[in-house]
Amino acid sequence: MECPSAHTHTRRVPWQGLLLAVSLLTSWSPPSTAQLAIVSTYAAEGKDVLLRIRNKPQEVIGYMWYKGEGTNPNRNIASIAVGPGLYATGPAHSGREKINNDGSLLLRRVTRKDSGYYTIVAYLHDSKKEIGFGRLNVYQPVRKPTVLASNTTVTENKDSVVLTCDTDAVSTQWLFNGMNLRPSERMKLSWRNRSLTIDPVRREDAGNYQCEVSNPISSAESAPLGLHVEHE
């Protein structure tokens, strides 16, 4: 991912000094326009991601980023004073984060531990500051699921069958003979749609069953599992 380049002429200072210097110049007051916010984002583990901001106020003199909700100094990631070109890293900086001049935060090679809320503080020329929040969700690509069955050969109008999709994905969709399955009075989904119960089984239920799983970055489909229905 190509991201805006960070400050090319910045001078690093101790993060406590920058935090104190900018904080002494400002006091918080409610924003008069749309609320500053971080654009909530999802990303694949191991990729670079850019956390952008929206409703950025005018004449910003500095930015501070925090991990989590709120401005706990121990969770300060980094700070930048835009005019003087001062830049500092805080206790929550891992070596993979960088604030750009537009206020966005670049995170390199994200892991699932990077998931969660982030806080940004924008410092203004008029001795005010605005605070915004947003969330990052980091996902691994889903693994190929497997359909398990309580029985693959059943008797019509006598037996029931439970099909289970073995997966840890966020979303599960069932397929019957390659088409999306629509639950009925005899077909019920449970446990986050990972379990499909057919009770009782009828001859029209014979065929191939699959589950398709997904999360916001990937999807995968199981191999077909055949259900055989015998008639008395």
Coordinates of C-alpha atoms in Angstrom, one line a residue:
M1 CA 0.0 0.0 0.0
E2 CA 1.4 3.3 -0.9
C3 CA 0.8 5.9 1.7
P4 CA 1.5 9.6 1.9
S5 CA 5.0 10.2 2.9
A6 CA 5.6 11.4 6.4
H7 CA 7.3 14.6 7.4
T8 CA 10.6 14.9 5.6
H9 CA 12.1 17.7 7.7
T10 CA 11.1 17.0 11.3
R11 CA 13.1 17.2 14.5
R12 CA 12.6 14.5 17.1
V13 CA 12.1 15.6 20.7
P14 CA 11.3 13.7 23.8
W15 CA 7.6 12.8 23.6
Q16 CA 6.9 14.1 27.2
G17 CA 8.3 17.5 26.1
L18 CA 6.1 17.7 23.0
L19 CA 3.0 16.5 24.9
L20 CA 3.6 19.2 27.6
A21 CA 4.5 21.9 25.1
V22 CA 1.4 21.5 22.9
S23 CA -0.9 20.9 25.8
L24 CA 0.1 24.1 27.5
L25 CA -0.9 26.0 24.4
T26 CA -4.4 24.6 24.1
S27 CA -7.6 23.9 26.0
W28 CA -10.4 21.6 24.9
S29 CA -13.8 22.9 23.8
P30 CA -16.6 21.3 21.9
P31 CA -16.1 21.6 18.1
S32 CA -18.3 24.0 16.3
T33 CA -18.5 21.9 13.1
A34 CA -18.8 18.2 12.3
Q35 CA -17.0 16.0 14.8
L36 CA -13.4 15.0 14.1
A37 CA -13.2 11.2 13.7
I38 CA -10.9 8.4 12.6
V39 CA -12.2 6.4 9.6
S40 CA -12.9 2.9 11.0
T41 CA -10.9 0.4 8.9
Y42 CA -10.2 -3.3 8.5
A43 CA -7.0 -4.8 7.2
A44 CA -5.3 -8.1 6.5
E45 CA -2.7 -9.2 9.0
G46 CA 0.8 -8.5 7.8
K47 CA -0.2 -5.6 5.5
D48 CA 0.3 -1.8 5.9
V49 CA -2.7 0.2 6.8
L50 CA -3.4 4.0 6.9
L51 CA -5.8 5.3 9.5
R52 CA -7.3 8.4 7.9
I53 CA -9.3 11.2 9.7
R54 CA -12.4 12.9 8.6
N55 CA -13.9 16.3 9.5
K56 CA -10.4 17.6 10.1
P57 CA -10.6 21.1 11.5
Q58 CA -8.9 24.1 10.0
E59 CA -5.5 25.5 11.0
V60 CA -4.2 22.4 12.9
I61 CA -0.9 23.0 14.6
G62 CA -0.3 19.5 15.8
Y63 CA -1.6 15.9 16.2
M64 CA -1.4 13.2 18.9
W65 CA -2.4 9.6 18.5
Y66 CA -3.3 7.2 21.2
K67 CA -4.0 3.4 21.3
G68 CA -7.4 2.8 22.9
E69 CA -10.1 5.3 23.8
G70 CA -9.0 8.4 25.6
T71 CA -5.8 10.3 26.1
N72 CA -3.9 8.2 28.6
P73 CA -0.2 9.4 28.4
N74 CA 1.0 5.8 28.8
R75 CA -0.9 4.9 25.6
N76 CA 0.5 7.8 23.5
I77 CA 1.8 6.5 20.1
A78 CA 3.3 9.6 18.6
S79 CA 2.9 13.3 18.3
I80 CA 3.7 15.9 15.6
A81 CA 3.8 19.7 15.7
V82 CA 3.1 20.6 12.1
G83 CA 4.6 24.1 12.0
P84 CA 7.9 23.6 13.8
G85 CA 8.3 20.1 12.4
L86 CA 8.7 18.6 15.9
Y87 CA 8.0 14.8 16.1
A88 CA 8.0 12.5 19.1
T89 CA 7.1 8.9 19.8
G90 CA 5.4 7.8 23.0
P91 CA 5.3 4.7 25.2
A92 CA 2.8 2.9 22.9
H93 CA 5.0 3.3 19.9
S94 CA 6.2 -0.1 18.5
G95 CA 8.5 1.2 15.8
R96 CA 5.9 0.5 13.1
E97 CA 3.8 3.7 13.4
K98 CA 4.2 7.0 11.7
I99 CA 2.1 10.2 11.7
N100 CA 1.9 12.0 8.4
N101 CA 1.6 15.7 8.0
D102 CA -2.1 15.4 7.1
G103 CA -2.7 13.8 10.5
S104 CA -3.2 10.2 9.2
L105 CA -1.4 7.3 11.0
L106 CA 0.5 4.7 9.1
L107 CA 0.8 1.3 10.7
R108 CA 3.2 -1.1 9.0
R109 CA 2.8 -4.9 9.1
V110 CA -0.3 -4.9 11.3
T111 CA -1.1 -7.8 13.6
R112 CA -4.3 -8.8 15.3
K113 CA -2.9 -7.1 18.5
D114 CA -3.3 -3.8 16.6
S115 CA -7.0 -4.3 16.5
G116 CA -9.1 -1.9 18.7
Y117 CA -9.9 1.7 19.1
Y118 CA -7.6 4.6 18.4
T119 CA -7.8 8.2 19.6
I120 CA -6.6 11.3 17.8
V121 CA -6.2 14.8 19.2
A122 CA -6.0 17.8 16.8
Y123 CA -4.5 21.0 18.3
L124 CA -5.7 24.3 16.8
H125 CA -4.3 27.8 16.4
D126 CA -7.2 29.3 18.4
S127 CA -6.1 27.6 21.7
K128 CA -8.6 24.7 21.3
K129 CA -8.3 21.0 20.5
E130 CA -10.6 18.4 19.1
I131 CA -10.7 14.7 19.9
G132 CA -11.8 11.9 17.6
F133 CA -12.1 8.1 17.8
G134 CA -12.2 5.2 15.4
R135 CA -11.6 1.5 15.2
L136 CA -9.2 -0.8 13.4
N137 CA -10.0 -4.5 12.9
V138 CA -7.2 -6.8 11.7
Y139 CA -8.1 -10.2 10.2
Q140 CA -6.3 -13.3 9.1
P141 CA -7.5 -14.9 5.8
V142 CA -10.1 -17.5 6.5
R143 CA -9.0 -21.1 6.2
K144 CA -10.9 -23.6 4.0
P145 CA -13.9 -24.9 6.1
T146 CA -15.1 -28.5 6.4
V147 CA -18.7 -29.8 6.6
L148 CA -19.2 -32.5 9.2
A149 CA -22.4 -34.6 9.4
S150 CA -24.1 -36.6 12.2
N151 CA -24.9 -39.1 9.4
T152 CA -24.7 -39.1 5.7
T153 CA -27.2 -41.8 5.0
V154 CA -30.7 -41.3 6.6
T155 CA -34.2 -42.6 6.2
E156 CA -37.0 -40.3 4.9
N157 CA -39.5 -39.0 7.4
K158 CA -37.8 -40.9 10.2
D159 CA -34.3 -39.6 10.7
S160 CA -32.8 -36.1 11.3
V161 CA -29.4 -34.9 10.4
V162 CA -27.1 -32.2 11.8
L163 CA -24.5 -30.6 9.5
T164 CA -21.8 -28.5 11.1
C165 CA -19.4 -26.1 9.3
D166 CA -16.0 -26.4 11.0
T167 CA -14.7 -22.8 10.7
D168 CA -13.6 -19.8 12.8
A169 CA -14.8 -17.3 10.2
V170 CA -17.1 -14.3 11.0
S171 CA -19.8 -15.2 8.4
T172 CA -21.2 -18.6 7.3
Q173 CA -23.5 -19.3 4.3
W174 CA -24.9 -22.7 3.4
L175 CA -25.1 -24.0 -0.1
F176 CA -27.3 -26.9 -1.5
N177 CA -26.3 -28.3 -4.8
G178 CA -24.3 -25.1 -5.5
M179 CA -27.1 -22.7 -4.7
N180 CA -27.7 -20.6 -1.6
L181 CA -29.8 -22.7 0.9
R182 CA -33.0 -21.1 2.2
P183 CA -33.9 -22.4 5.7
S184 CA -37.5 -23.8 6.1
E185 CA -39.6 -25.2 9.0
R186 CA -37.5 -28.4 8.8
M187 CA -34.2 -26.7 8.3
K188 CA -32.9 -24.6 11.1
L189 CA -29.7 -22.7 11.6
S190 CA -28.0 -22.2 14.9
W191 CA -24.6 -21.3 16.5
R192 CA -23.8 -18.4 14.3
N193 CA -25.2 -20.3 11.3
R194 CA -22.5 -22.9 11.6
S195 CA -24.9 -25.7 12.4
L196 CA -27.8 -26.8 10.1
T197 CA -30.4 -29.2 11.4
I198 CA -32.8 -31.0 9.1
D199 CA -35.7 -32.7 11.0
P200 CA -37.2 -34.8 9.6
V201 CA -35.3 -35.5 6.4
R202 CA -37.2 -35.9 3.1
R203 CA -36.1 -37.2 -0.3
E204 CA -35.8 -33.7 -1.7
D205 CA -33.0 -33.0 0.8
A206 CA -30.7 -35.5 -0.8
G207 CA -27.8 -33.8 -2.5
N208 CA -24.5 -32.0 -1.9
Y209 CA -24.1 -29.5 1.0
Q210 CA -21.3 -26.9 1.4
C211 CA -20.6 -24.0 3.6
E212 CA -19.1 -20.7 2.4
V213 CA -17.3 -18.7 5.0
S214 CA -15.9 -15.2 4.9
N215 CA -14.6 -12.2 6.8
P216 CA -14.1 -8.7 5.5
I217 CA -10.8 -9.6 3.7
S218 CA -11.4 -13.1 2.3
S219 CA -13.7 -16.0 1.7
A220 CA -13.5 -19.8 1.2
E221 CA -15.8 -22.7 0.3
S222 CA -15.8 -26.2 1.7
A223 CA -15.8 -29.4 -0.4
P224 CA -19.2 -30.8 -1.1
L225 CA -20.6 -33.4 1.4
G226 CA -23.2 -35.7 0.0
L227 CA -26.4 -36.6 1.9
H228 CA -28.2 -39.8 0.9
V229 CA -31.9 -40.3 1.7
E230 CA -33.3 -43.8 1.7
H231 CA -37.0 -44.6 1.4
E232 CA -38.9 -47.1 3.5

